mmCIF file of C-alpha atoms in Angstrom:
data_model
loop_
_atom_site.group_PDB
_atom_site.id
_atom_site.type_symbol
_atom_site.label_atom_id
_atom_site.label_comp_id
_atom_site.label_asym_id
_atom_site.label_seq_id
_atom_site.Cartn_x
_atom_site.Cartn_y
_atom_site.Cartn_z
ATOM 1 C CA UNK A 1213 82.230 75.214 95.682
ATOM 2 C CA UNK A 1214 82.961 75.926 99.054
ATOM 3 C CA UNK A 1215 79.970 77.546 101.126
ATOM 4 C CA UNK A 1216 82.165 78.620 103.936
ATOM 5 C CA UNK A 1217 85.476 80.226 104.527
ATOM 6 C CA UNK A 1218 86.644 77.436 106.807
ATOM 7 C CA UNK A 1219 90.318 77.342 105.713
ATOM 8 C CA UNK A 1220 91.491 74.572 108.258
ATOM 9 C CA UNK A 1221 93.778 71.891 106.646
ATOM 10 C CA UNK A 1222 93.990 74.167 103.462
ATOM 11 C CA UNK A 1223 96.430 76.744 104.630
ATOM 12 C CA UNK A 1224 98.216 77.336 107.814
ATOM 13 C CA UNK A 1225 96.211 78.197 110.858
ATOM 14 C CA UNK A 1226 98.954 81.152 111.132
ATOM 15 C CA UNK A 1227 97.115 82.811 108.248
ATOM 16 C CA UNK A 1228 94.604 84.669 109.600
ATOM 17 C CA UNK A 1229 93.120 86.892 106.721
ATOM 18 C CA UNK A 1230 90.594 84.856 104.109
ATOM 19 C CA UNK A 1231 91.229 85.659 100.821
ATOM 20 C CA UNK A 1232 88.505 85.001 98.104
ATOM 21 C CA UNK A 1233 89.138 85.421 94.501
ATOM 22 C CA UNK A 1234 85.477 84.823 92.929
ATOM 23 C CA UNK A 1235 83.944 85.382 89.300
ATOM 24 C CA UNK A 1236 80.264 84.527 87.667
ATOM 25 C CA UNK A 1237 79.613 85.059 84.409
ATOM 26 C CA UNK A 1238 75.592 85.947 84.237
ATOM 27 C CA UNK A 1239 73.414 88.628 83.146
ATOM 28 C CA UNK A 1240 73.006 91.461 85.135
ATOM 29 C CA UNK A 1241 70.142 93.830 84.006
ATOM 30 C CA UNK A 1242 71.429 97.032 86.184
ATOM 31 C CA UNK A 1243 74.931 96.194 87.098
ATOM 32 C CA UNK A 1244 75.176 99.884 88.672
ATOM 33 C CA UNK A 1245 72.243 99.093 91.226
ATOM 34 C CA UNK A 1246 74.052 96.217 92.503
ATOM 35 C CA UNK A 1247 77.396 98.484 93.096
ATOM 36 C CA UNK A 1248 76.281 100.694 96.247
ATOM 37 C CA UNK A 1249 74.918 97.718 98.656
ATOM 38 C CA UNK A 1250 77.779 95.646 97.445
ATOM 39 C CA UNK A 1251 80.435 98.397 98.796
ATOM 40 C CA UNK A 1252 78.315 99.063 101.627
ATOM 41 C CA UNK A 1253 78.515 95.720 102.933
ATOM 42 C CA UNK A 1254 82.192 95.075 102.222
ATOM 43 C CA UNK A 1255 82.947 98.290 104.180
ATOM 44 C CA UNK A 1256 80.778 97.572 106.833
ATOM 45 C CA UNK A 1257 82.643 93.906 107.564
ATOM 46 C CA UNK A 1258 86.293 95.564 106.903
ATOM 47 C CA UNK A 1259 86.670 93.800 103.553
ATOM 48 C CA UNK A 1260 89.482 94.887 101.171
ATOM 49 C CA UNK A 1261 89.623 94.270 97.427
ATOM 50 C CA UNK A 1262 88.652 94.672 94.132
ATOM 51 C CA UNK A 1263 85.399 93.768 92.557
ATOM 52 C CA UNK A 1264 84.267 94.363 89.257
ATOM 53 C CA UNK A 1265 80.560 94.504 87.979
ATOM 54 C CA UNK A 1266 79.443 94.355 84.312
ATOM 55 C CA UNK A 1267 76.633 93.279 82.223
ATOM 56 C CA UNK A 1268 78.482 89.927 81.925
ATOM 57 C CA UNK A 1269 78.818 89.352 85.675
ATOM 58 C CA UNK A 1270 81.126 89.977 88.501
ATOM 59 C CA UNK A 1271 84.768 89.123 89.424
ATOM 60 C CA UNK A 1272 87.406 90.051 91.725
ATOM 61 C CA UNK A 1273 89.407 89.166 94.905
ATOM 62 C CA UNK A 1274 89.070 90.388 98.452
ATOM 63 C CA UNK A 1275 90.015 89.730 101.779
ATOM 64 C CA UNK A 1276 89.561 89.991 105.399
ATOM 65 C CA UNK A 1277 88.075 87.995 108.271
ATOM 66 C CA UNK A 1278 86.745 84.600 107.907
ATOM 67 C CA UNK A 1279 83.148 85.814 109.143
ATOM 68 C CA UNK A 1280 83.290 89.125 106.599
ATOM 69 C CA UNK A 1281 84.219 86.977 103.587
ATOM 70 C CA UNK A 1282 81.182 84.797 104.239
ATOM 71 C CA UNK A 1283 79.038 87.666 104.929
ATOM 72 C CA UNK A 1284 80.056 89.361 101.485
ATOM 73 C CA UNK A 1285 79.707 85.826 99.738
ATOM 74 C CA UNK A 1286 76.202 85.253 101.179
ATOM 75 C CA UNK A 1287 75.514 88.593 99.505
ATOM 76 C CA UNK A 1288 77.129 87.701 96.124
ATOM 77 C CA UNK A 1289 75.519 84.372 95.904
ATOM 78 C CA UNK A 1290 71.995 86.287 96.300
ATOM 79 C CA UNK A 1291 72.741 88.026 93.237
ATOM 80 C CA UNK A 1292 70.879 87.364 89.877
ATOM 81 C CA UNK A 1293 72.516 84.060 88.682
ATOM 82 C CA UNK A 1294 75.214 83.888 90.965
ATOM 83 C CA UNK A 1295 73.888 81.072 93.339
ATOM 84 C CA UNK A 1296 77.187 79.027 92.100
ATOM 85 C CA UNK A 1297 79.671 81.617 91.905
ATOM 86 C CA UNK A 1298 82.885 80.249 91.571
ATOM 87 C CA UNK A 1299 85.309 80.696 94.512
ATOM 88 C CA UNK A 1300 88.934 80.159 95.125
ATOM 89 C CA UNK A 1301 89.636 80.610 98.866
ATOM 90 C CA UNK A 1302 93.104 80.964 100.246
ATOM 91 C CA UNK A 1303 94.738 82.901 103.094
ATOM 92 C CA UNK A 1304 97.449 85.207 103.874
ATOM 93 C CA UNK A 1305 99.295 86.607 106.996
ATOM 94 C CA UNK A 1306 98.536 89.979 106.610
ATOM 95 C CA UNK A 1307 95.957 91.963 104.497
ATOM 96 C CA UNK A 1308 96.981 92.011 100.915
ATOM 97 C CA UNK A 1309 95.207 94.997 99.759
ATOM 98 C CA UNK A 1310 94.954 98.532 100.791
ATOM 99 C CA UNK A 1311 91.397 99.622 100.509
ATOM 100 C CA UNK A 1312 88.221 98.317 99.034
ATOM 101 C CA UNK A 1313 86.837 99.339 95.631
ATOM 102 C CA UNK A 1314 83.652 98.066 93.396
ATOM 103 C CA UNK A 1315 83.696 99.385 90.144
ATOM 104 C CA UNK A 1316 81.542 99.050 86.707
ATOM 105 C CA UNK A 1317 83.068 97.965 83.646
ATOM 106 C CA UNK A 1318 82.371 96.963 80.183
ATOM 107 C CA UNK A 1319 83.720 93.755 80.772
ATOM 108 C CA UNK A 1320 84.722 91.581 83.921
ATOM 109 C CA UNK A 1321 87.551 90.401 82.099
ATOM 110 C CA UNK A 1322 88.600 92.725 78.849
ATOM 111 C CA UNK A 1323 88.825 90.498 75.641
ATOM 112 C CA UNK A 1324 87.425 93.020 73.338
ATOM 113 C CA UNK A 1325 85.144 90.743 71.532
ATOM 114 C CA UNK A 1326 81.477 91.540 72.017
ATOM 115 C CA UNK A 1327 80.100 88.751 70.178
ATOM 116 C CA UNK A 1328 81.431 86.127 72.752
ATOM 117 C CA UNK A 1329 79.077 84.740 75.208
ATOM 118 C CA UNK A 1330 80.521 81.913 77.680
ATOM 119 C CA UNK A 1331 76.818 81.583 78.894
ATOM 120 C CA UNK A 1332 75.935 80.448 75.745
ATOM 121 C CA UNK A 1333 79.100 78.297 74.433
ATOM 122 C CA UNK A 1334 81.955 77.403 76.426
ATOM 123 C CA UNK A 1335 84.572 74.696 76.276
ATOM 124 C CA UNK A 1336 84.531 71.438 77.993
ATOM 125 C CA UNK A 1337 85.547 71.656 81.980
ATOM 126 C CA UNK A 1338 88.362 69.493 82.892
ATOM 127 C CA UNK A 1339 88.597 68.533 86.815
ATOM 128 C CA UNK A 1340 91.981 69.169 88.153
ATOM 129 C CA UNK A 1341 92.460 65.461 88.806
ATOM 130 C CA UNK A 1342 92.040 64.926 85.211
ATOM 131 C CA UNK A 1343 94.257 67.670 84.017
ATOM 132 C CA UNK A 1344 97.356 65.744 84.187
ATOM 133 C CA UNK A 1345 96.072 62.927 81.501
ATOM 134 C CA UNK A 1346 94.769 65.421 79.146
ATOM 135 C CA UNK A 1347 97.956 67.401 79.161
ATOM 136 C CA UNK A 1348 100.175 64.385 79.094
ATOM 137 C CA UNK A 1349 98.360 63.211 75.793
ATOM 138 C CA UNK A 1350 100.527 63.658 72.475
ATOM 139 C CA UNK A 1351 97.355 64.825 70.890
ATOM 140 C CA UNK A 1352 96.834 67.668 73.032
ATOM 141 C CA UNK A 1353 98.013 71.285 72.471
ATOM 142 C CA UNK A 1354 98.169 73.268 75.981
ATOM 143 C CA UNK A 1355 97.748 77.064 75.997
ATOM 144 C CA UNK A 1356 98.303 79.281 78.484
ATOM 145 C CA UNK A 1357 96.069 81.820 78.114
ATOM 146 C CA UNK A 1358 97.870 84.663 80.490
ATOM 147 C CA UNK A 1359 99.973 87.684 80.182
ATOM 148 C CA UNK A 1360 103.653 87.135 79.401
ATOM 149 C CA UNK A 1361 104.960 88.468 82.811
ATOM 150 C CA UNK A 1362 102.338 85.692 84.530
ATOM 151 C CA UNK A 1363 103.895 83.043 82.502
ATOM 152 C CA UNK A 1364 107.380 83.896 83.346
ATOM 153 C CA UNK A 1365 106.629 83.260 86.871
ATOM 154 C CA UNK A 1366 105.495 79.676 86.342
ATOM 155 C CA UNK A 1367 103.557 77.207 83.752
ATOM 156 C CA UNK A 1368 102.696 73.595 82.972
ATOM 157 C CA UNK A 1369 105.122 71.858 81.403
ATOM 158 C CA UNK A 1370 104.691 71.936 77.563
ATOM 159 C CA UNK A 1371 102.449 74.587 77.497
ATOM 160 C CA UNK A 1372 102.473 77.025 74.523
ATOM 161 C CA UNK A 1373 103.116 80.803 75.941
ATOM 162 C CA UNK A 1374 101.446 83.288 73.390
ATOM 163 C CA UNK A 1375 103.636 86.051 74.851
ATOM 164 C CA UNK A 1376 100.711 88.486 74.962
ATOM 165 C CA UNK A 1377 100.878 91.623 76.951
ATOM 166 C CA UNK A 1378 97.057 91.294 78.106
ATOM 167 C CA UNK A 1379 94.100 89.243 77.283
ATOM 168 C CA UNK A 1380 92.871 91.753 74.627
ATOM 169 C CA UNK A 1381 95.865 90.360 72.432
ATOM 170 C CA UNK A 1382 94.902 86.716 72.648
ATOM 171 C CA UNK A 1383 92.534 86.744 69.571
ATOM 172 C CA UNK A 1384 94.689 88.100 67.097
ATOM 173 C CA UNK A 1385 97.404 85.950 68.574
ATOM 174 C CA UNK A 1386 95.488 83.037 68.001
ATOM 175 C CA UNK A 1387 94.274 83.816 64.623
ATOM 176 C CA UNK A 1388 97.879 84.408 63.702
ATOM 177 C CA UNK A 1389 99.079 81.152 64.949
ATOM 178 C CA UNK A 1390 96.014 79.129 64.241
ATOM 179 C CA UNK A 1391 97.166 77.086 61.201
ATOM 180 C CA UNK A 1392 100.502 76.153 62.637
ATOM 181 C CA UNK A 1393 99.023 75.391 66.155
ATOM 182 C CA UNK A 1394 96.283 73.251 64.519
ATOM 183 C CA UNK A 1395 98.544 71.342 61.801
ATOM 184 C CA UNK A 1396 99.691 68.346 63.582
ATOM 185 C CA UNK A 1397 97.181 65.821 63.033
ATOM 186 C CA UNK A 1398 96.134 63.504 66.072
ATOM 187 C CA UNK A 1399 94.933 59.685 65.720
ATOM 188 C CA UNK A 1400 93.321 58.985 62.712
ATOM 189 C CA UNK A 1401 94.196 62.275 60.923
ATOM 190 C CA UNK A 1402 92.163 64.290 63.728
ATOM 191 C CA UNK A 1403 92.725 67.638 64.629
ATOM 192 C CA UNK A 1404 94.469 68.043 68.177
ATOM 193 C CA UNK A 1405 92.761 68.809 70.872
ATOM 194 C CA UNK A 1406 93.145 72.265 72.604
ATOM 195 C CA UNK A 1407 93.535 72.462 76.531
ATOM 196 C CA UNK A 1408 93.792 75.914 77.696
ATOM 197 C CA UNK A 1409 94.055 77.371 81.195
ATOM 198 C CA UNK A 1410 94.381 80.932 83.373
ATOM 199 C CA UNK A 1411 94.606 81.751 86.845
ATOM 200 C CA UNK A 1412 91.013 81.157 88.289
ATOM 201 C CA UNK A 1413 89.173 79.762 84.958
ATOM 202 C CA UNK A 1414 87.690 83.003 83.851
ATOM 203 C CA UNK A 1415 89.625 84.215 81.200
ATOM 204 C CA UNK A 1416 89.538 80.361 79.931
ATOM 205 C CA UNK A 1417 85.474 80.949 80.068
ATOM 206 C CA UNK A 1418 85.979 83.626 77.377
ATOM 207 C CA UNK A 1419 89.052 82.145 75.408
ATOM 208 C CA UNK A 1420 87.219 78.780 74.839
ATOM 209 C CA UNK A 1421 84.440 80.432 73.695
ATOM 210 C CA UNK A 1422 86.218 82.344 71.359
ATOM 211 C CA UNK A 1423 87.771 79.078 69.774
ATOM 212 C CA UNK A 1424 84.577 77.186 69.576
ATOM 213 C CA UNK A 1425 83.447 80.294 67.565
ATOM 214 C CA UNK A 1426 86.402 80.322 65.652
ATOM 215 C CA UNK A 1427 85.024 76.679 64.725
ATOM 216 C CA UNK A 1428 87.692 74.435 66.623
ATOM 217 C CA UNK A 1429 85.424 71.611 68.127
ATOM 218 C CA UNK A 1430 87.629 69.875 70.819
ATOM 219 C CA UNK A 1431 88.361 72.653 73.189
ATOM 220 C CA UNK A 1432 88.928 71.965 76.921
ATOM 221 C CA UNK A 1433 89.810 74.173 79.774
ATOM 222 C CA UNK A 1434 91.025 73.766 83.560
ATOM 223 C CA UNK A 1435 88.032 74.209 86.215
ATOM 224 C CA UNK A 1436 88.725 76.516 88.779
ATOM 225 C CA UNK A 1437 92.228 77.244 87.216
ATOM 226 C CA UNK A 1438 95.683 77.378 88.284
ATOM 227 C CA UNK A 1439 94.451 78.142 91.788
ATOM 228 C CA UNK A 1440 92.141 74.998 92.216
ATOM 229 C CA UNK A 1441 94.955 72.748 90.415
ATOM 230 C CA UNK A 1442 97.702 73.929 93.080
ATOM 231 C CA UNK A 1443 95.189 73.505 96.057
ATOM 232 C CA UNK A 1444 93.817 69.913 95.049
ATOM 233 C CA UNK A 1445 96.828 68.292 93.399
ATOM 234 C CA UNK A 1446 99.223 66.917 95.442
ATOM 235 C CA UNK A 1447 102.722 68.581 94.715
ATOM 236 C CA UNK A 1448 104.520 65.249 94.107
ATOM 237 C CA UNK A 1449 101.794 64.528 91.320
ATOM 238 C CA UNK A 1450 101.850 68.146 90.031
ATOM 239 C CA UNK A 1451 102.833 69.104 86.235
ATOM 240 C CA UNK A 1452 103.340 72.904 87.402
ATOM 241 C CA UNK A 1453 106.471 74.580 87.023
ATOM 242 C CA UNK A 1454 107.281 77.488 89.401
ATOM 243 C CA UNK A 1455 104.794 79.709 90.940
ATOM 244 C CA UNK A 1456 101.564 81.061 89.928
ATOM 245 C CA UNK A 1457 101.287 85.146 89.861
ATOM 246 C CA UNK A 1458 98.156 86.613 91.889
ATOM 247 C CA UNK A 1459 96.899 90.194 91.499
ATOM 248 C CA UNK A 1460 97.403 91.179 94.886
ATOM 249 C CA UNK A 1461 100.575 92.196 97.408
ATOM 250 C CA UNK A 1462 101.238 88.184 97.919
ATOM 251 C CA UNK A 1463 102.578 88.507 94.279
ATOM 252 C CA UNK A 1464 102.861 84.709 93.602
ATOM 253 C CA UNK A 1465 101.720 81.565 95.472
ATOM 254 C CA UNK A 1466 102.801 77.897 95.333
ATOM 255 C CA UNK A 1467 101.322 74.377 95.750
ATOM 256 C CA UNK A 1468 98.959 74.421 98.564
ATOM 257 C CA UNK A 1469 98.062 78.049 98.108
ATOM 258 C CA UNK A 1470 101.122 78.993 100.152
ATOM 259 C CA UNK A 1471 102.902 82.338 99.217
ATOM 260 C CA UNK A 1472 105.573 82.381 96.815
ATOM 261 C CA UNK A 1473 109.134 83.634 96.819
ATOM 262 C CA UNK A 1474 108.360 87.120 94.328
ATOM 263 C CA UNK A 1475 108.253 90.291 95.034
ATOM 264 C CA UNK A 1476 106.575 93.067 93.078
ATOM 265 C CA UNK A 1477 108.051 96.019 91.000
ATOM 266 C CA UNK A 1478 105.985 98.942 91.957
ATOM 267 C CA UNK A 1479 107.389 100.818 88.908
ATOM 268 C CA UNK A 1480 105.868 98.320 86.375
ATOM 269 C CA UNK A 1481 103.562 96.069 88.487
ATOM 270 C CA UNK A 1482 105.686 92.889 87.310
ATOM 271 C CA UNK A 1483 107.052 89.836 89.456
ATOM 272 C CA UNK A 1484 110.731 90.154 90.440
ATOM 273 C CA UNK A 1485 112.265 86.973 91.913
ATOM 274 C CA UNK A 1486 115.571 86.682 93.883
ATOM 275 C CA UNK A 1487 118.241 86.949 91.063
ATOM 276 C CA UNK A 1488 116.224 90.246 89.651
ATOM 277 C CA UNK A 1489 116.804 91.793 93.221
ATOM 278 C CA UNK A 1490 120.514 91.270 92.838
ATOM 279 C CA UNK A 1491 120.440 93.246 89.481
ATOM 280 C CA UNK A 1492 122.030 96.739 89.329
ATOM 281 C CA UNK A 1493 119.013 97.557 87.420
ATOM 282 C CA UNK A 1494 116.571 96.743 90.401
ATOM 283 C CA UNK A 1495 115.940 99.504 92.836
ATOM 284 C CA UNK A 1496 112.989 98.746 95.266
ATOM 285 C CA UNK A 1497 110.304 101.393 94.396
ATOM 286 C CA UNK A 1498 112.005 102.458 91.267
ATOM 287 C CA UNK A 1499 112.746 100.029 88.588
ATOM 288 C CA UNK A 1500 113.570 96.344 87.894
ATOM 289 C CA UNK A 1501 115.779 94.595 85.227
ATOM 290 C CA UNK A 1502 112.213 94.255 82.908
ATOM 291 C CA UNK A 1503 111.244 97.874 83.106
ATOM 292 C CA UNK A 1504 114.356 99.856 83.932
ATOM 293 C CA UNK A 1505 114.843 100.753 80.295
ATOM 294 C CA UNK A 1506 111.125 101.453 79.739
ATOM 295 C CA UNK A 1507 111.659 104.603 82.151
ATOM 296 C CA UNK A 1508 113.168 107.695 81.718
ATOM 297 C CA UNK A 1509 115.530 109.254 84.518
ATOM 298 C CA UNK A 1510 113.111 111.585 85.658
ATOM 299 C CA UNK A 1511 110.785 109.121 85.776
ATOM 300 C CA UNK A 1512 112.612 107.337 88.437
ATOM 301 C CA UNK A 1513 113.373 109.953 90.070
ATOM 302 C CA UNK A 1514 109.680 110.666 90.611
ATOM 303 C CA UNK A 1515 109.588 106.856 91.600
ATOM 304 C CA UNK A 1516 112.579 107.325 94.212
ATOM 305 C CA UNK A 1517 110.655 110.224 95.909
ATOM 306 C CA UNK A 1518 107.542 108.502 96.010
ATOM 307 C CA UNK A 1519 108.956 105.467 97.543
ATOM 308 C CA UNK A 1520 110.914 107.711 100.080
ATOM 309 C CA UNK A 1521 107.656 109.505 101.207
ATOM 310 C CA UNK A 1522 105.744 105.741 101.456
ATOM 311 C CA UNK A 1523 108.849 104.629 103.668
ATOM 312 C CA UNK A 1524 108.388 107.839 105.562
ATOM 313 C CA UNK A 1525 104.596 107.506 105.949
ATOM 314 C CA UNK A 1526 104.958 103.856 107.245
ATOM 315 C CA UNK A 1527 107.354 104.777 109.699
ATOM 316 C CA UNK A 1528 104.445 107.038 111.333
ATOM 317 C CA UNK A 1529 101.718 104.012 110.887
ATOM 318 C CA UNK A 1530 100.031 106.207 108.049
ATOM 319 C CA UNK A 1531 99.191 104.817 104.137
ATOM 320 C CA UNK A 1532 101.195 107.270 101.549
ATOM 321 C CA UNK A 1533 98.688 108.261 99.139
ATOM 322 C CA UNK A 1534 101.118 106.778 96.519
ATOM 323 C CA UNK A 1535 100.142 103.197 98.011
ATOM 324 C CA UNK A 1536 96.856 104.125 97.760
ATOM 325 C CA UNK A 1537 97.141 105.096 93.782
ATOM 326 C CA UNK A 1538 99.139 101.698 93.262
ATOM 327 C CA UNK A 1539 96.237 99.794 94.865
ATOM 328 C CA UNK A 1540 94.125 101.048 91.766
ATOM 329 C CA UNK A 1541 95.252 98.414 89.616
ATOM 330 C CA UNK A 1542 95.175 95.199 91.996
ATOM 331 C CA UNK A 1543 92.570 93.038 90.753
ATOM 332 C CA UNK A 1544 92.419 89.381 89.914
ATOM 333 C CA UNK A 1545 92.108 89.007 86.127
ATOM 334 C CA UNK A 1546 91.280 85.434 86.769
#
């Protein structure tokens, strides 16, 4: 864990905005009481982004000055059970969020399995430098626990894509596919090892706890998630293919946590690559090839007018209300 927001040597010095993705599973007796002081500090320090508070802990991504982020991280580390909060730091050239929100939720990442407790049982952590050896083992099944649109942007070579629309769909997918996945026997007739990964490591805390509860013994997950892997593993040694989707205005990042090449469809919030943007179905702020058939002509007309109003507001140096509403969905799913 990094105790400061010193990005020297980790991202280009030309990126003055510090971005911190963080999470911690812990037990908050009164999560609601933590909200106001945390929000006040973030606003005082000029921090923007989203933090989620629940009885099971804290999660989110925030951005601001290096000094401001360190002030907020110090506050978070003082919360019950958060002294060792997991933090991934990166940089951005411009502020990737529109405003600051601290929200109360039932879960800091929604799986819909109330009996799952990552504080009681969880898979074996694997450091990024040891991950390649594990997933290259023929007796290991590698599962990407992220959503389908995230996997489409990039994943590890050979990983299984559950094609889930939300993390809530993961338990049903695994139960339906379990026999097929675990049918192959490893050396000596043993069941295969299962290695899972996600963006920052948080979803894997729950998914490995879920598999352990389902009776799978050898379950592993990438410590720090894809973000830590891309930060620490040299590109020439990497088994990562593509870019990694992140839940802010950077859209994707690559090795070294530098900003990627994807844009965001502001109609459906999916990433769009350069080829998508040449499609006749792509219209900035209105539609992309993935969502064009999901929207009506009336909806697209509404998006088109919203996009026009946002452009006019930008020319005046103002933030249009539509941009603020879009920011409501910005958070790091971990």
